[in-house]
Amino acid sequence: MGRGSGFIAMHASLASGQIDICLIPEVSFNLHGPDGVLTHLKHLLETKGSAIICVAEGTGQNFVQKTNATDASDGICCTVLGQNTFLGAFAGYSGITVGICNTLILTISQAGRP
């Protein structure tokens, strides 16, 4: 679909009208600082109580460790978080988020869901 193109993510975000933050590889962004994504996310959580973020494939490559690993189609391998998210979805989980907390990779699901 285009590892360096956020066309689908951006248009899906615009069409849904529900996405608060859409990150695409064509537009660089800062995580920290007054104009950073995390500052805006904090504002959304404080004012709305929730936020929906759409992240296109290939976004934020400057934030992940570079490796020479490739998959069977000679593409760049997923990050550890991406792999865990994929495995959770493949196992039938929905309403999950994957993140790092104190060097542990956590998969958190909504109450009442597997």
PDB file of C-alpha atoms in Angstrom:
ATOM      1  CA  MET A   1       0.000   0.000   0.000  1.00  0.00           C
ATOM      2  CA  GLY A   2       3.008   2.296   0.205  1.00  0.00           C
ATOM      3  CA  ARG A   3       5.226   2.264   3.249  1.00  0.00           C
ATOM      4  CA  GLY A   4       6.116   5.927   2.714  1.00  0.00           C
ATOM      5  CA  SER A   5       2.627   7.178   1.894  1.00  0.00           C
ATOM      6  CA  GLY A   6      -0.077   8.161   4.349  1.00  0.00           C
ATOM      7  CA  PHE A   7      -2.738   8.672   1.672  1.00  0.00           C
ATOM      8  CA  ILE A   8      -5.107   5.972   2.951  1.00  0.00           C
ATOM      9  CA  ALA A   9      -4.678   6.844   6.639  1.00  0.00           C
ATOM     10  CA  MET A  10      -5.203  10.568   6.025  1.00  0.00           C
ATOM     11  CA  HIS A  11      -8.283  10.177   3.847  1.00  0.00           C
ATOM     12  CA  ALA A  12      -9.810   7.566   6.155  1.00  0.00           C
ATOM     13  CA  SER A  13      -9.213   9.922   9.091  1.00  0.00           C
ATOM     14  CA  LEU A  14     -10.814  12.827   7.273  1.00  0.00           C
ATOM     15  CA  ALA A  15     -13.753  10.718   6.113  1.00  0.00           C
ATOM     16  CA  SER A  16     -14.487   9.307   9.565  1.00  0.00           C
ATOM     17  CA  GLY A  17     -14.485  12.641  11.348  1.00  0.00           C
ATOM     18  CA  GLN A  18     -13.559  10.780  14.535  1.00  0.00           C
ATOM     19  CA  ILE A  19      -9.751  10.873  14.455  1.00  0.00           C
ATOM     20  CA  ASP A  20      -8.054  13.362  16.768  1.00  0.00           C
ATOM     21  CA  ILE A  21      -4.476  12.874  15.556  1.00  0.00           C
ATOM     22  CA  CYS A  22      -3.337  11.403  12.240  1.00  0.00           C
ATOM     23  CA  LEU A  23       0.377  10.769  11.788  1.00  0.00           C
ATOM     24  CA  ILE A  24       1.710  10.132   8.286  1.00  0.00           C
ATOM     25  CA  PRO A  25       5.268   9.599   7.017  1.00  0.00           C
ATOM     26  CA  GLU A  26       5.172  12.610   4.675  1.00  0.00           C
ATOM     27  CA  VAL A  27       4.878  15.072   7.567  1.00  0.00           C
ATOM     28  CA  SER A  28       7.582  15.198  10.240  1.00  0.00           C
ATOM     29  CA  PHE A  29       6.487  15.837  13.805  1.00  0.00           C
ATOM     30  CA  ASN A  30       7.895  16.328  17.282  1.00  0.00           C
ATOM     31  CA  LEU A  31       6.811  14.178  20.188  1.00  0.00           C
ATOM     32  CA  HIS A  32       7.815  16.683  22.861  1.00  0.00           C
ATOM     33  CA  GLY A  33       7.619  20.448  23.244  1.00  0.00           C
ATOM     34  CA  PRO A  34       4.811  22.995  23.080  1.00  0.00           C
ATOM     35  CA  ASP A  35       3.815  21.920  19.553  1.00  0.00           C
ATOM     36  CA  GLY A  36       4.531  18.230  20.121  1.00  0.00           C
ATOM     37  CA  VAL A  37       2.145  15.336  19.659  1.00  0.00           C
ATOM     38  CA  LEU A  38       2.334  14.377  23.344  1.00  0.00           C
ATOM     39  CA  THR A  39       1.395  17.906  24.455  1.00  0.00           C
ATOM     40  CA  HIS A  40      -1.637  17.843  22.160  1.00  0.00           C
ATOM     41  CA  LEU A  41      -2.539  14.340  23.323  1.00  0.00           C
ATOM     42  CA  LYS A  42      -2.424  15.494  26.946  1.00  0.00           C
ATOM     43  CA  HIS A  43      -4.706  18.418  26.073  1.00  0.00           C
ATOM     44  CA  LEU A  44      -7.179  16.082  24.357  1.00  0.00           C
ATOM     45  CA  LEU A  45      -7.225  13.707  27.322  1.00  0.00           C
ATOM     46  CA  GLU A  46      -7.780  16.570  29.758  1.00  0.00           C
ATOM     47  CA  THR A  47     -10.569  18.196  27.727  1.00  0.00           C
ATOM     48  CA  LYS A  48     -12.306  15.259  25.990  1.00  0.00           C
ATOM     49  CA  GLY A  49     -11.241  12.383  28.217  1.00  0.00           C
ATOM     50  CA  SER A  50     -10.130  10.308  25.232  1.00  0.00           C
ATOM     51  CA  ALA A  51      -8.267  10.477  21.944  1.00  0.00           C
ATOM     52  CA  ILE A  52      -8.193   8.434  18.757  1.00  0.00           C
ATOM     53  CA  ILE A  53      -4.872   8.325  16.927  1.00  0.00           C
ATOM     54  CA  CYS A  54      -4.351   6.974  13.413  1.00  0.00           C
ATOM     55  CA  VAL A  55      -0.745   6.121  12.532  1.00  0.00           C
ATOM     56  CA  ALA A  56       0.137   5.257   8.938  1.00  0.00           C
ATOM     57  CA  GLU A  57       2.691   2.572   8.187  1.00  0.00           C
ATOM     58  CA  GLY A  58       6.179   4.019   7.975  1.00  0.00           C
ATOM     59  CA  THR A  59       5.446   6.956  10.264  1.00  0.00           C
ATOM     60  CA  GLY A  60       8.073   7.941  12.816  1.00  0.00           C
ATOM     61  CA  GLN A  61      10.917   5.859  11.407  1.00  0.00           C
ATOM     62  CA  ASN A  62      13.309   8.359  12.995  1.00  0.00           C
ATOM     63  CA  PHE A  63      12.058   7.221  16.430  1.00  0.00           C
ATOM     64  CA  VAL A  64      12.754   3.491  16.007  1.00  0.00           C
ATOM     65  CA  GLN A  65      16.033   1.655  16.089  1.00  0.00           C
ATOM     66  CA  LYS A  66      17.314   0.857  12.606  1.00  0.00           C
ATOM     67  CA  THR A  67      18.137  -2.762  11.771  1.00  0.00           C
ATOM     68  CA  ASN A  68      18.985  -4.607   8.601  1.00  0.00           C
ATOM     69  CA  ALA A  69      16.379  -7.279   9.320  1.00  0.00           C
ATOM     70  CA  THR A  70      13.868  -7.994   6.578  1.00  0.00           C
ATOM     71  CA  ASP A  71      10.816 -10.169   6.239  1.00  0.00           C
ATOM     72  CA  ALA A  72      10.016 -12.764   3.569  1.00  0.00           C
ATOM     73  CA  SER A  73       8.983 -10.083   1.070  1.00  0.00           C
ATOM     74  CA  ASP A  74      12.262  -8.212   1.693  1.00  0.00           C
ATOM     75  CA  GLY A  75      10.430  -5.456   3.563  1.00  0.00           C
ATOM     76  CA  ILE A  76      11.502  -3.818   6.797  1.00  0.00           C
ATOM     77  CA  CYS A  77      10.456  -5.916   9.808  1.00  0.00           C
ATOM     78  CA  CYS A  78       7.839  -4.571  12.208  1.00  0.00           C
ATOM     79  CA  THR A  79       8.914  -3.038  15.477  1.00  0.00           C
ATOM     80  CA  VAL A  80       8.348  -5.058  18.642  1.00  0.00           C
ATOM     81  CA  LEU A  81       5.229  -3.039  19.496  1.00  0.00           C
ATOM     82  CA  GLY A  82       3.828  -3.504  16.018  1.00  0.00           C
ATOM     83  CA  GLN A  83       4.454  -7.230  16.187  1.00  0.00           C
ATOM     84  CA  ASN A  84       2.671  -7.502  19.534  1.00  0.00           C
ATOM     85  CA  THR A  85      -0.277  -5.468  18.250  1.00  0.00           C
ATOM     86  CA  PHE A  86      -0.514  -7.702  15.187  1.00  0.00           C
ATOM     87  CA  LEU A  87      -0.292 -10.876  17.276  1.00  0.00           C
ATOM     88  CA  GLY A  88      -3.011  -9.629  19.616  1.00  0.00           C
ATOM     89  CA  ALA A  89      -5.339  -8.855  16.708  1.00  0.00           C
ATOM     90  CA  PHE A  90      -4.499 -12.167  15.023  1.00  0.00           C
ATOM     91  CA  ALA A  91      -5.349 -13.974  18.282  1.00  0.00           C
ATOM     92  CA  GLY A  92      -8.823 -12.408  18.209  1.00  0.00           C
ATOM     93  CA  TYR A  93      -8.317  -9.583  20.674  1.00  0.00           C
ATOM     94  CA  SER A  94     -10.022  -6.248  20.030  1.00  0.00           C
ATOM     95  CA  GLY A  95      -9.983  -2.998  21.950  1.00  0.00           C
ATOM     96  CA  ILE A  96      -6.319  -3.460  22.866  1.00  0.00           C
ATOM     97  CA  THR A  97      -3.336  -1.193  23.102  1.00  0.00           C
ATOM     98  CA  VAL A  98       0.312  -2.167  23.275  1.00  0.00           C
ATOM     99  CA  GLY A  99       2.959  -0.099  25.007  1.00  0.00           C
ATOM    100  CA  ILE A 100       6.143  -0.092  27.026  1.00  0.00           C
ATOM    101  CA  CYS A 101       6.048   0.476  30.782  1.00  0.00           C
ATOM    102  CA  ASN A 102       9.239   0.221  32.824  1.00  0.00           C
ATOM    103  CA  THR A 103      10.943  -1.760  30.034  1.00  0.00           C
ATOM    104  CA  LEU A 104       8.093  -4.311  29.874  1.00  0.00           C
ATOM    105  CA  ILE A 105       5.878  -4.690  26.816  1.00  0.00           C
ATOM    106  CA  LEU A 106       2.254  -4.614  27.949  1.00  0.00           C
ATOM    107  CA  THR A 107      -0.911  -5.472  26.064  1.00  0.00           C
ATOM    108  CA  ILE A 108      -3.896  -3.836  27.720  1.00  0.00           C
ATOM    109  CA  SER A 109      -7.481  -4.708  26.802  1.00  0.00           C
ATOM    110  CA  GLN A 110     -10.778  -3.132  27.722  1.00  0.00           C
ATOM    111  CA  ALA A 111     -12.595  -4.613  30.706  1.00  0.00           C
ATOM    112  CA  GLY A 112     -14.746  -7.584  29.792  1.00  0.00           C
ATOM    113  CA  ARG A 113     -12.868  -8.376  26.577  1.00  0.00           C
ATOM    114  CA  PRO A 114     -10.449 -11.281  26.096  1.00  0.00           C
TER     115      PRO A 114
END
